[in-house]
Amino acid sequence: MDAVRLMAEQHVPGIVVCAPDGRPSRILPGTQVLRFVIPRYVQDDPALARVIGERAAEQMLGELQGRKVRDLLPDRPETDLAVANPDDTVLELAALMARLHSPLVAVVEDDRLIGCVTLPRVLDVLLARPSA
Amino acid sequence: MDAVRLMAEQHVPGIVVCAPDGRPSRILPGTQVLRFVIPRYVQDDPALARVIGERAAEQMLGELQGRKVRDLLPDRPETDLAVANPDDTVLELAALMARLHSPLVAVVEDDRLIGCVTLPRVLDVLLARPSA
């Protein structure tokens, strides 16, 4: 619940999950986070989503309380992680985002997460007309 | 170029392409728009992305000038469009976003696009504690 709230409040396009040693272990785009919030049976049945009332939707979200991000992750570890180094070029970040369909990239230095770059930020930089 | 600039400036998670009759024909998440900006050969070769200098990157983007969104779309029409009706529930929108991996949904009324809803907005509403 905290993770989803963070995403909503900060309007970031996803979350980075780190292992205890500080390395990113998963990078979840927002649409994937939604898959945790909404039970599978609702995702698979659009008609069901339609008839679920506000009260039931609240209850559904209430069930998230106390559950950990770890519990919601599928077992299969991510093989192709959207991770970059501080030395990478903006074009490399952009190519990585395009290839992995990830609107955010984690930046790792010395095996630790030092920040994230989002897609709008990359577009900003790519499109900035250089003045010099 | 205008479409990409719009995305960057407004920090929206994607663009909706409409047919001449006003109906949305494609809904492109930002990561897919990046695929237009960055040539395929660069996406496929991370080492190449690394060595392309700023000047060459600029030139690459310059090649986008004058090209139309239409020219960049793959021929295959989208079968499963992230489109909703004004009457749909927020939960339906969320389920749609989760199922189609789309961080934005076009809202259509009387065969015309009347607006878009983005993922952070849906999360905002889903997580809002009702006061009554």
Coordinates of C-alpha atoms in Angstrom, one line a residue, chain B residues 39-103:
Chain B
P39 CA 16.5 4.1 -34.8
R40 CA 16.1 0.4 -34.6
Y41 CA 19.8 -0.3 -35.2
V42 CA 20.6 1.8 -32.1
Q43 CA 18.0 0.0 -29.9
D44 CA 19.3 -3.4 -30.9
D45 CA 22.9 -2.5 -30.2
P46 CA 23.6 -1.1 -26.7
A47 CA 27.3 -0.7 -27.6
L48 CA 26.4 1.5 -30.5
A49 CA 24.2 3.7 -28.3
R50 CA 27.2 4.2 -26.1
V51 CA 29.6 5.5 -28.8
I52 CA 27.1 7.8 -30.6
G53 CA 28.2 11.3 -29.6
E54 CA 26.0 14.2 -28.8
R55 CA 26.4 15.6 -32.3
A56 CA 25.3 12.4 -34.0
A57 CA 22.4 12.0 -31.5
E58 CA 21.2 15.5 -32.5
Q59 CA 21.4 14.6 -36.2
M60 CA 19.5 11.4 -35.5
L61 CA 16.7 13.4 -33.8
G62 CA 16.9 15.9 -36.7
E63 CA 15.9 13.1 -39.0
L64 CA 12.6 13.1 -37.2
Q65 CA 11.8 16.6 -38.5
G66 CA 9.0 16.5 -41.1
R67 CA 8.2 12.9 -40.4
K68 CA 4.6 12.3 -39.5
V69 CA 3.3 10.1 -36.6
R70 CA 1.5 8.2 -39.3
D71 CA 4.7 7.3 -41.1
L72 CA 6.2 5.8 -37.9
L73 CA 3.3 3.6 -37.0
P74 CA 3.7 -0.1 -37.8
D75 CA 1.2 -1.3 -40.3
R76 CA -0.5 -3.7 -38.0
P77 CA -3.5 -2.0 -36.5
E78 CA -4.0 -2.2 -32.8
T79 CA -6.6 -4.8 -31.9
D80 CA -6.9 -4.2 -28.2
L81 CA -7.2 -0.5 -27.7
A82 CA -7.1 1.1 -24.3
V83 CA -10.4 2.9 -24.8
A84 CA -13.1 3.6 -22.2
N85 CA -16.5 5.2 -22.0
P86 CA -17.4 8.1 -19.7
D87 CA -19.7 5.7 -17.7
D88 CA -16.9 3.2 -16.9
T89 CA -15.9 2.8 -13.3
V90 CA -12.4 3.8 -12.1
L91 CA -11.8 0.1 -11.4
E92 CA -12.6 -0.8 -15.0
L93 CA -10.0 1.8 -16.2
A94 CA -7.5 0.3 -13.8
A95 CA -8.2 -3.2 -14.9
L96 CA -7.8 -2.1 -18.5
M97 CA -4.5 -0.4 -17.9
A98 CA -3.2 -3.5 -16.0
R99 CA -4.4 -5.9 -18.7
L100 CA -3.0 -3.9 -21.7
H101 CA 0.1 -2.6 -19.9
S102 CA -1.1 0.9 -21.0
P103 CA -0.4 3.9 -18.6

